[in-house]
Amino acid sequence: MYKPLADTIIKLDSIKDRKLLKDKKSKSTTPIKKSAGATDTTKNNSSLKSEVKSHADDSTLVDQEHQITYLYGNARVTYEDFELDADYIRVDQKNHLLFAKGRIDPVTHRYVGRPISKQGKDKPLLTDSLLFNYKTKKGKLYNPVSDQDGNFLSGGVAKKLDSVQVAYRNVIFSTCDLPYPDTHFGIVITRGIAEKNRIISGPAYLEIEGIPLPLAIPFGFFPKPDTKTSGIIIPTFGEDQKLGFYLRNFGYYFAVNDYMDITTTGTLYSKGAYELNTTIHYLKRYKYSGDLSLSYGSHNYGLQGDPPTKDFNVTWSHSQDPNAHPGSTFSASVNAGTSTFYSNNPSYSNYNLQALTQNNLRSTINYSKTWGSLFNMSIGLGHSQDLTNKTISLQLPTLSFSMASLSPFDTKDRVGDPKWYQKITVSYSLQANNSINNLPEAELFKGNTLIKNLQTNITHNIPIGLSLNVFKYFQFSSNVNYTEHWYLQSIRKSFARGSISGLDSMVTDTLNGFKRAGIYNLSTSLSTKVYSTISFKKGNLIAIRHVMTPSVSFNYNPDFSQPSFGYYKTAVSNAVIPYPYSSQTYSIFEDGFPSAGKQAGIGLSLDNTIEAKFKPKATDTTGKPKKVAILQGLTFSTFYNFAQDSLRLSPISFSAHSAIFNQKVNLSFFGSLNPYVNQVLDSISNGQILKYTHEINKFTWQQGKFPTLTSFSFSMSGSLNSTTFNPKTPVQPGSTLQTINPQQAQRLAVINSDPSAYVDFNVPWNVSFNYSFSYNNNITSTNTTNTIMLSGDVNLTSKWKIQYNTNYDIRARKLAVTSFAIYRDLHCWDLNIQWVPFGLYKSYNITLKVKASILQDLKLSKRSDYTANQSFTQ
């Protein structure tokens, strides 16, 4: 058993320490020098190569006859690479001995000022007391506590044999960083020797909460790796209702070098299904870092004898340090695979509802290069996958090249303000796309897919602009823009032979060959700002300011669907008596460029902002008034096209946005008003009366009515936590999960791909919400949606936290996907409960695991897989 704390403080032996006892008895006749806060430096040239430096905050006693120094109060002694701090230190310079201990605090009755020693690059060592020979590097330590890369040794006695080896007796090897007796769980090593990278022990047994268990070994080997070490990954066992018993996530961890490691795991099911995953982590400090994961699964969720469903998934995340290669960057974010991968392989996503319920996957790989401040180039690959419709869109690749704006008529040696023509600017940009759009997933790997479906488009854009201040208060701008598209394919449409009106079928042929389409447009605008202020003489409110920004513009572009341009063709069906012919005008380019219709009209817009100014608070040392934005933007806009023969006025759109609670909650809305009258007419189809609308060239206000609201949407979103309403105690950046920077988030992802594994107790409560409302009016029918999303966490105590995530359809009065997580901090252990109470993914997962990364596989788990609830209906 362990000795009480008082017995771990070294007492002088009457035989071994007889010289010290003799010196203690003769203290009264020995000259002693006493000083407060003194520093003593002693060097014995006959035996020591360096000086022994000592210091104490309280007092220092020096026994010059026996060469013993007594240090009291925050004492410190250094010799070469050895450092020692304690409340009390005795330095025996003659025998090269150091004795250190703490003291009992008279108020708290706690043992404080424990000795902390450190030698060279070793980690600091905490003890109750120690006796150390600083010349031979040997010593004896009582109740030591040391960190061994996530594991801790504490309690018992340690004897330092030399600078490398330490002998232990009755110490606890544990993942708990608390010193004995607060250690809750560990292996008691009765005898052992610790070297640089290992601990070799004699008899050892398991102890929990101070109670020895009948689990013992005659000898043991405990690694203390200072580098990555390869090894076997221990699996977990369980049962799935449809796939049978499983052996999950067994495999091998291979440490390639200090910059890369590979983890390969697999899962086997008794009914023949299996899953494989290989993940590569790489990190080179100040250069780059990333993760590459390849996954494959074969499952049979159907009837016995049916072919299995095979799925795969590839994820790749790569980021480059901005300072690694100034002027060029490379980044990647890839997530691609079969549409059923996440639903068929739930263990891969760790039963994360966000992964299980996602509707699309996206990937981007991008390289960019800049040349000074003038030219910029970017090359990228892209992927977009609709999991619901099982379609894929690819960009293979995209090229973007741009030139910054130049003033060709300006001179470098100009003196004074520029002339109006010297303000003319010109720039250039090129965008090249090779794309495949909405390709069925099953056709992706067919032989001629790329050749048949790949569409190439190169766009050149040359804008020329001029901006001037006119009449002192007005801002005038004019722009001429030329855009040209290059294509390697074009299309031709025709009616199938024998088609008749009402049953016509259109045939589309793709023609290879170079085609170009160039368009131009002109736009000018004139705007100003109108300020109005209301001042207040009483109260904290100083003034309210309203800023209106009216703008009028003129836009012109020709009708490029005219036959003279050659961009549009007309397909005409054969006329068969008594049926008339049919015709359709189309663009010869797949993307419909350029748009049809002539535009020559005036655009009107009005923007409004409102802000308030308050007196500074008494605690504000700056003395400057505080400005608060009440309305950050309220905009109305429309366009009147003179080139149209009717319905010239476009719908009136309006939008607004603002923020409250110190910019923590964002508010926005958008809407559209139709100024024309809509007639509701009836038609008969298949014996049923159908209603449809017909817009006539007549304004609603001519009938004394307000324009019709055709659409409206409102959203409110934000993230609030305990620091939102307490700015006096801000959370330091990077100290919590909500304030970490991208580099910290990336390193956290490398440590554990499951974000729920990181639980942040620094913020007592946190809530993220998103409320959305939408309204659409088709005259004959209306449609509304009204939903709210809530997620966040709250600390019940300093050790208990509840996390939640839910969606609620207010209109349908129904909860969508909802999940809860309960976390309990057991100091050296974690208890995590994840629960989905209802729905398709109804399940629970209870995990008790060790915190130490080296023992991540030491855990107990109980779960109910959601695959057992496929037939669940709410």
GROMACS .gro file of N, CA and C in nm, residues 359-479:
model
  363
  359ASN      N    1  -2.776   1.587  -4.945
  359ASN     CA    2  -2.837   1.566  -5.075
  359ASN      C    3  -2.737   1.579  -5.190
  360ASN      N    4  -2.620   1.633  -5.165
  360ASN     CA    5  -2.525   1.650  -5.274
  360ASN      C    6  -2.383   1.642  -5.221
  361LEU      N    7  -2.292   1.610  -5.312
  361LEU     CA    8  -2.149   1.607  -5.285
  361LEU      C    9  -2.080   1.703  -5.380
  362ARG      N   10  -1.975   1.770  -5.332
  362ARG     CA   11  -1.903   1.865  -5.415
  362ARG      C   12  -1.754   1.846  -5.397
  363SER      N   13  -1.680   1.875  -5.504
  363SER     CA   14  -1.535   1.864  -5.501
  363SER      C   15  -1.473   1.979  -5.580
  364THR      N   16  -1.361   2.029  -5.531
  364THR     CA   17  -1.285   2.131  -5.602
  364THR      C   18  -1.136   2.105  -5.581
  365ILE      N   19  -1.061   2.115  -5.689
  365ILE     CA   20  -0.915   2.112  -5.684
  365ILE      C   21  -0.868   2.235  -5.760
  366ASN      N   22  -0.790   2.319  -5.695
  366ASN     CA   23  -0.759   2.448  -5.755
  366ASN      C   24  -0.612   2.484  -5.736
  367TYR      N   25  -0.554   2.537  -5.843
  367TYR     CA   26  -0.418   2.591  -5.839
  367TYR      C   27  -0.423   2.734  -5.894
  368SER      N   28  -0.362   2.827  -5.823
  368SER     CA   29  -0.363   2.967  -5.866
  368SER      C   30  -0.222   3.024  -5.865
  369LYS      N   31  -0.198   3.117  -5.954
  369LYS     CA   32  -0.067   3.179  -5.969
  369LYS      C   33  -0.086   3.326  -6.002
  370THR      N   34  -0.010   3.412  -5.936
  370THR     CA   35  -0.016   3.555  -5.962
  370THR      C   36   0.121   3.603  -6.008
  371TRP      N   37   0.119   3.701  -6.098
  371TRP     CA   38   0.240   3.766  -6.145
  371TRP      C   39   0.231   3.915  -6.109
  372GLY      N   40   0.298   3.949  -5.999
  372GLY     CA   41   0.290   4.087  -5.952
  372GLY      C   42   0.148   4.121  -5.913
  373SER      N   43   0.105   4.240  -5.947
  373SER     CA   44  -0.032   4.285  -5.918
  373SER      C   45  -0.114   4.299  -6.044
  374LEU      N   46  -0.061   4.245  -6.159
  374LEU     CA   47  -0.127   4.268  -6.286
  374LEU      C   48  -0.201   4.145  -6.337
  375PHE      N   49  -0.139   4.027  -6.330
  375PHE     CA   50  -0.198   3.908  -6.390
  375PHE      C   51  -0.225   3.802  -6.283
  376ASN      N   52  -0.330   3.727  -6.306
  376ASN     CA   53  -0.368   3.619  -6.216
  376ASN      C   54  -0.425   3.504  -6.296
  377MET      N   55  -0.384   3.381  -6.261
  377MET     CA   56  -0.434   3.263  -6.331
  377MET      C   57  -0.478   3.158  -6.230
  378SER      N   58  -0.584   3.088  -6.263
  378SER     CA   59  -0.636   2.983  -6.176
  378SER      C   60  -0.681   2.866  -6.262
  379ILE      N   61  -0.640   2.744  -6.222
  379ILE     CA   62  -0.679   2.621  -6.292
  379ILE      C   63  -0.746   2.531  -6.190
  380GLY      N   64  -0.860   2.475  -6.228
  380GLY     CA   65  -0.933   2.395  -6.131
  380GLY      C   66  -1.008   2.279  -6.194
  381LEU      N   67  -1.036   2.180  -6.109
  381LEU     CA   68  -1.122   2.068  -6.143
  381LEU      C   69  -1.240   2.071  -6.048
  382GLY      N   70  -1.358   2.039  -6.097
  382GLY     CA   71  -1.476   2.047  -6.013
  382GLY      C   72  -1.569   1.929  -6.033
  383HIS      N   73  -1.650   1.903  -5.931
  383HIS     CA   74  -1.743   1.792  -5.933
  383HIS      C   75  -1.864   1.828  -5.849
  384SER      N   76  -1.981   1.799  -5.900
  384SER     CA   77  -2.106   1.822  -5.826
  384SER      C   78  -2.195   1.702  -5.849
  385GLN      N   79  -2.249   1.647  -5.739
  385GLN     CA   80  -2.324   1.523  -5.747
  385GLN      C   81  -2.455   1.536  -5.672
  386ASP      N   82  -2.566   1.515  -5.741
  386ASP     CA   83  -2.699   1.517  -5.681
  386ASP      C   84  -2.733   1.375  -5.637
  387LEU      N   85  -2.735   1.352  -5.504
  387LEU     CA   86  -2.758   1.218  -5.451
  387LEU      C   87  -2.903   1.174  -5.468
  388THR      N   88  -2.995   1.269  -5.475
  388THR     CA   89  -3.137   1.233  -5.490
  388THR      C   90  -3.167   1.187  -5.633
  389ASN      N   91  -3.123   1.267  -5.732
  389ASN     CA   92  -3.149   1.233  -5.872
  389ASN      C   93  -3.042   1.144  -5.933
  390LYS      N   94  -2.934   1.120  -5.857
  390LYS     CA   95  -2.823   1.035  -5.903
  390LYS      C   96  -2.764   1.086  -6.034
  391THR      N   97  -2.735   1.215  -6.038
  391THR     CA   98  -2.672   1.277  -6.154
  391THR      C   99  -2.543   1.344  -6.111
  392ILE      N  100  -2.451   1.358  -6.208
  392ILE     CA  101  -2.319   1.413  -6.182
  392ILE      C  102  -2.288   1.522  -6.284
  393SER      N  103  -2.227   1.631  -6.237
  393SER     CA  104  -2.175   1.736  -6.324
  393SER      C  105  -2.026   1.751  -6.297
  394LEU      N  106  -1.948   1.761  -6.406
  394LEU     CA  107  -1.803   1.768  -6.394
  394LEU      C  108  -1.750   1.890  -6.466
  395GLN      N  109  -1.641   1.944  -6.415
  395GLN     CA  110  -1.565   2.049  -6.481
  395GLN      C  111  -1.423   1.997  -6.499
  396LEU      N  112  -1.382   1.974  -6.626
  396LEU     CA  113  -1.259   1.901  -6.656
  396LEU      C  114  -1.176   1.968  -6.766
  397PRO      N  115  -1.092   2.062  -6.735
  397PRO     CA  116  -1.090   2.144  -6.613
  397PRO      C  117  -1.148   2.281  -6.646
  398THR      N  118  -1.129   2.375  -6.556
  398THR     CA  119  -1.162   2.515  -6.581
  398THR      C  120  -1.034   2.597  -6.572
  399LEU      N  121  -1.025   2.698  -6.658
  399LEU     CA  122  -0.909   2.787  -6.660
  399LEU      C  123  -0.958   2.930  -6.653
  400SER      N  124  -0.901   3.006  -6.563
  400SER     CA  125  -0.937   3.147  -6.548
  400SER      C  126  -0.810   3.230  -6.552
  401PHE      N  127  -0.809   3.330  -6.637
  401PHE     CA  128  -0.696   3.421  -6.649
  401PHE      C  129  -0.750   3.562  -6.653
  402SER      N  130  -0.692   3.650  -6.574
  402SER     CA  131  -0.743   3.787  -6.568
  402SER      C  132  -0.628   3.886  -6.560
  403MET      N  133  -0.658   4.005  -6.610
  403MET     CA  134  -0.563   4.116  -6.604
  403MET      C  135  -0.629   4.231  -6.528
  404ALA      N  136  -0.554   4.289  -6.436
  404ALA     CA  137  -0.608   4.400  -6.358
  404ALA      C  138  -0.637   4.520  -6.448
  405SER      N  139  -0.724   4.609  -6.400
  405SER     CA  140  -0.763   4.725  -6.479
  405SER      C  141  -0.644   4.817  -6.504
  406LEU      N  142  -0.637   4.867  -6.627
  406LEU     CA  143  -0.533   4.961  -6.667
  406LEU      C  144  -0.597   5.091  -6.713
  407SER      N  145  -0.521   5.199  -6.703
  407SER     CA  146  -0.563   5.329  -6.755
  407SER      C  147  -0.472   5.362  -6.872
  408PRO      N  148  -0.510   5.325  -6.994
  408PRO     CA  149  -0.417   5.337  -7.108
  408PRO      C  150  -0.382   5.481  -7.145
  409PHE      N  151  -0.467   5.579  -7.110
  409PHE     CA  152  -0.441   5.717  -7.148
  409PHE      C  153  -0.377   5.799  -7.036
  410ASP      N  154  -0.353   5.733  -6.923
  410ASP     CA  155  -0.288   5.802  -6.812
  410ASP      C  156  -0.136   5.785  -6.825
  411THR      N  157  -0.060   5.877  -6.765
  411THR     CA  158   0.086   5.874  -6.772
  411THR      C  159   0.143   5.861  -6.631
  412LYS      N  160   0.260   5.799  -6.623
  412LYS     CA  161   0.323   5.779  -6.493
  412LYS      C  162   0.373   5.909  -6.433
  413ASP      N  163   0.413   6.003  -6.519
  413ASP     CA  164   0.469   6.128  -6.468
  413ASP      C  165   0.366   6.239  -6.463
  414ARG      N  166   0.236   6.201  -6.456
  414ARG     CA  167   0.131   6.302  -6.451
  414ARG      C  168   0.139   6.382  -6.322
  415VAL      N  169   0.114   6.511  -6.331
  415VAL     CA  170   0.110   6.601  -6.216
  415VAL      C  171  -0.030   6.661  -6.207
  416GLY      N  172  -0.092   6.655  -6.089
  416GLY     CA  173  -0.225   6.711  -6.071
  416GLY      C  174  -0.334   6.609  -6.098
  417ASP      N  175  -0.458   6.655  -6.097
  417ASP     CA  176  -0.572   6.567  -6.118
  417ASP      C  177  -0.576   6.517  -6.261
  418PRO      N  178  -0.622   6.390  -6.282
  418PRO     CA  179  -0.627   6.337  -6.418
  418PRO      C  180  -0.740   6.402  -6.499
  419LYS      N  181  -0.720   6.406  -6.631
  419LYS     CA  182  -0.825   6.450  -6.722
  419LYS      C  183  -0.931   6.340  -6.729
  420TRP      N  184  -1.046   6.378  -6.787
  420TRP     CA  185  -1.154   6.280  -6.791
  420TRP      C  186  -1.117   6.157  -6.871
  421TYR      N  187  -1.045   6.173  -6.984
  421TYR     CA  188  -1.008   6.059  -7.065
  421TYR      C  189  -0.900   5.974  -6.999
  422GLN      N  190  -0.826   6.035  -6.904
  422GLN     CA  191  -0.724   5.958  -6.832
  422GLN      C  192  -0.787   5.865  -6.726
  423LYS      N  193  -0.916   5.880  -6.703
  423LYS     CA  194  -0.986   5.793  -6.609
  423LYS      C  195  -1.049   5.672  -6.677
  424ILE      N  196  -1.033   5.661  -6.806
  424ILE     CA  197  -1.085   5.545  -6.878
  424ILE      C  198  -1.002   5.422  -6.841
  425THR      N  199  -1.069   5.313  -6.806
  425THR     CA  200  -1.001   5.189  -6.766
  425THR      C  201  -1.040   5.077  -6.860
  426VAL      N  202  -0.950   4.981  -6.875
  426VAL     CA  203  -0.976   4.864  -6.957
  426VAL      C  204  -0.912   4.743  -6.889
  427SER      N  205  -0.976   4.629  -6.897
  427SER     CA  206  -0.922   4.506  -6.841
  427SER      C  207  -0.961   4.390  -6.931
  428TYR      N  208  -0.910   4.272  -6.896
  428TYR     CA  209  -0.935   4.154  -6.979
  428TYR      C  210  -0.944   4.032  -6.889
  429SER      N  211  -1.032   3.940  -6.925
  429SER     CA  212  -1.043   3.813  -6.853
  429SER      C  213  -1.077   3.702  -6.951
  430LEU      N  214  -1.027   3.583  -6.919
  430LEU     CA  215  -1.055   3.465  -7.000
  430LEU      C  216  -1.104   3.354  -6.907
  431GLN      N  217  -1.209   3.287  -6.949
  431GLN     CA  218  -1.265   3.176  -6.873
  431GLN      C  219  -1.289   3.059  -6.967
  432ALA      N  220  -1.220   2.948  -6.941
  432ALA     CA  221  -1.234   2.828  -7.025
  432ALA      C  222  -1.297   2.717  -6.943
  433ASN      N  223  -1.401   2.654  -6.997
  433ASN     CA  224  -1.472   2.547  -6.926
  433ASN      C  225  -1.483   2.424  -7.015
  434ASN      N  226  -1.456   2.310  -6.955
  434ASN     CA  227  -1.486   2.181  -7.016
  434ASN      C  228  -1.580   2.109  -6.920
  435SER      N  229  -1.703   2.096  -6.955
  435SER     CA  230  -1.802   2.052  -6.856
  435SER      C  231  -1.889   1.940  -6.911
  436ILE      N  232  -1.937   1.860  -6.817
  436ILE     CA  233  -2.039   1.758  -6.842
  436ILE      C  234  -2.149   1.784  -6.741
  437ASN      N  235  -2.271   1.805  -6.786
  437ASN     CA  236  -2.379   1.848  -6.699
  437ASN      C  237  -2.487   1.741  -6.687
  438ASN      N  238  -2.526   1.716  -6.559
  438ASN     CA  239  -2.639   1.629  -6.527
  438ASN      C  240  -2.630   1.493  -6.596
  439LEU      N  241  -2.515   1.431  -6.583
  439LEU     CA  242  -2.494   1.298  -6.640
  439LEU      C  243  -2.544   1.193  -6.542
  440PRO      N  244  -2.625   1.095  -6.586
  440PRO     CA  245  -2.666   0.988  -6.495
  440PRO      C  246  -2.545   0.915  -6.439
  441GLU      N  247  -2.553   0.883  -6.311
  441GLU     CA  248  -2.439   0.821  -6.242
  441GLU      C  249  -2.397   0.691  -6.308
  442ALA      N  250  -2.493   0.614  -6.359
  442ALA     CA  251  -2.463   0.484  -6.418
  442ALA      C  252  -2.383   0.496  -6.547
  443GLU      N  253  -2.383   0.613  -6.615
  443GLU     CA  254  -2.315   0.629  -6.742
  443GLU      C  255  -2.176   0.690  -6.729
  444LEU      N  256  -2.134   0.718  -6.605
  444LEU     CA  257  -2.009   0.793  -6.587
  444LEU      C  258  -1.889   0.717  -6.642
  445PHE      N  259  -1.881   0.588  -6.618
  445PHE     CA  260  -1.761   0.512  -6.654
  445PHE      C  261  -1.776   0.435  -6.785
  446LYS      N  262  -1.873   0.471  -6.867
  446LYS     CA  263  -1.883   0.411  -6.999
  446LYS      C  264  -1.776   0.468  -7.091
  447GLY      N  265  -1.738   0.392  -7.191
  447GLY     CA  266  -1.622   0.425  -7.273
  447GLY      C  267  -1.630   0.559  -7.344
  448ASN      N  268  -1.744   0.594  -7.403
  448ASN     CA  269  -1.754   0.716  -7.483
  448ASN      C  270  -1.823   0.830  -7.411
  449THR      N  271  -1.831   0.821  -7.278
  449THR     CA  272  -1.903   0.924  -7.202
  449THR      C  273  -1.839   1.061  -7.218
  450LEU      N  274  -1.709   1.071  -7.196
  450LEU     CA  275  -1.641   1.200  -7.202
  450LEU      C  276  -1.648   1.259  -7.342
  451ILE      N  277  -1.622   1.177  -7.444
  451ILE     CA  278  -1.621   1.230  -7.581
  451ILE      C  279  -1.759   1.277  -7.623
  452LYS      N  280  -1.861   1.204  -7.582
  452LYS     CA  281  -1.996   1.233  -7.627
  452LYS      C  282  -2.058   1.351  -7.554
  453ASN      N  283  -2.027   1.367  -7.425
  453ASN     CA  284  -2.098   1.465  -7.344
  453ASN      C  285  -2.015   1.587  -7.306
  454LEU      N  286  -1.885   1.585  -7.330
  454LEU     CA  287  -1.801   1.698  -7.290
  454LEU      C  288  -1.831   1.820  -7.375
  455GLN      N  289  -1.856   1.932  -7.308
  455GLN     CA  290  -1.883   2.059  -7.375
  455GLN      C  291  -1.772   2.158  -7.341
  456THR      N  292  -1.716   2.219  -7.444
  456THR     CA  293  -1.605   2.313  -7.428
  456THR      C  294  -1.651   2.453  -7.461
  457ASN      N  295  -1.617   2.547  -7.376
  457ASN     CA  296  -1.657   2.686  -7.394
  457ASN      C  297  -1.546   2.775  -7.342
  458ILE      N  298  -1.499   2.866  -7.425
  458ILE     CA  299  -1.397   2.963  -7.386
  458ILE      C  300  -1.457   3.103  -7.400
  459THR      N  301  -1.452   3.179  -7.292
  459THR     CA  302  -1.514   3.312  -7.289
  459THR      C  303  -1.408   3.419  -7.270
  460HIS      N  304  -1.411   3.518  -7.360
  460HIS     CA  305  -1.325   3.635  -7.348
  460HIS      C  306  -1.413   3.754  -7.310
  461ASN      N  307  -1.366   3.832  -7.217
  461ASN     CA  308  -1.443   3.948  -7.173
  461ASN      C  309  -1.351   4.069  -7.164
  462ILE      N  310  -1.391   4.178  -7.233
  462ILE     CA  311  -1.312   4.303  -7.231
  462ILE      C  312  -1.405   4.416  -7.188
  463PRO      N  313  -1.400   4.458  -7.064
  463PRO     CA  314  -1.480   4.573  -7.020
  463PRO      C  315  -1.400   4.703  -7.027
  464ILE      N  316  -1.466   4.807  -7.072
  464ILE     CA  317  -1.407   4.942  -7.078
  464ILE      C  318  -1.497   5.032  -6.995
  465GLY      N  319  -1.440   5.102  -6.899
  465GLY     CA  320  -1.521   5.181  -6.807
  465GLY      C  321  -1.469   5.321  -6.788
  466LEU      N  322  -1.561   5.407  -6.746
  466LEU     CA  323  -1.529   5.547  -6.716
  466LEU      C  324  -1.614   5.590  -6.598
  467SER      N  325  -1.551   5.651  -6.498
  467SER     CA  326  -1.623   5.697  -6.379
  467SER      C  327  -1.582   5.841  -6.350
  468LEU      N  328  -1.684   5.929  -6.334
  468LEU     CA  329  -1.657   6.071  -6.314
  468LEU      C  330  -1.751   6.127  -6.208
  469ASN      N  331  -1.705   6.230  -6.141
  469ASN     CA  332  -1.792   6.311  -6.055
  469ASN      C  333  -1.843   6.430  -6.136
  470VAL      N  334  -1.976   6.444  -6.148
  470VAL     CA  335  -2.035   6.552  -6.226
  470VAL      C  336  -2.128   6.635  -6.138
  471PHE      N  337  -2.132   6.762  -6.166
  471PHE     CA  338  -2.219   6.855  -6.093
  471PHE      C  339  -2.199   6.844  -5.941
  472LYS      N  340  -2.077   6.810  -5.903
  472LYS     CA  341  -2.032   6.811  -5.763
  472LYS      C  342  -2.092   6.700  -5.679
  473TYR      N  343  -2.222   6.672  -5.693
  473TYR     CA  344  -2.289   6.578  -5.604
  473TYR      C  345  -2.329   6.447  -5.671
  474PHE      N  346  -2.294   6.429  -5.797
  474PHE     CA  347  -2.341   6.312  -5.871
  474PHE      C  348  -2.222   6.230  -5.918
  475GLN      N  349  -2.242   6.099  -5.919
  475GLN     CA  350  -2.143   6.005  -5.967
  475GLN      C  351  -2.191   5.945  -6.098
  476PHE      N  352  -2.113   5.967  -6.204
  476PHE     CA  353  -2.149   5.918  -6.338
  476PHE      C  354  -2.053   5.806  -6.376
  477SER      N  355  -2.108   5.700  -6.431
  477SER     CA  356  -2.025   5.590  -6.479
  477SER      C  357  -2.081   5.537  -6.609
  478SER      N  358  -1.991   5.495  -6.696
  478SER     CA  359  -2.030   5.440  -6.826
  478SER      C  360  -1.942   5.320  -6.856
  479ASN      N  361  -2.004   5.215  -6.910
  479ASN     CA  362  -1.932   5.091  -6.937
  479ASN      C  363  -1.971   5.036  -7.072
   0.00000   0.00000   0.00000
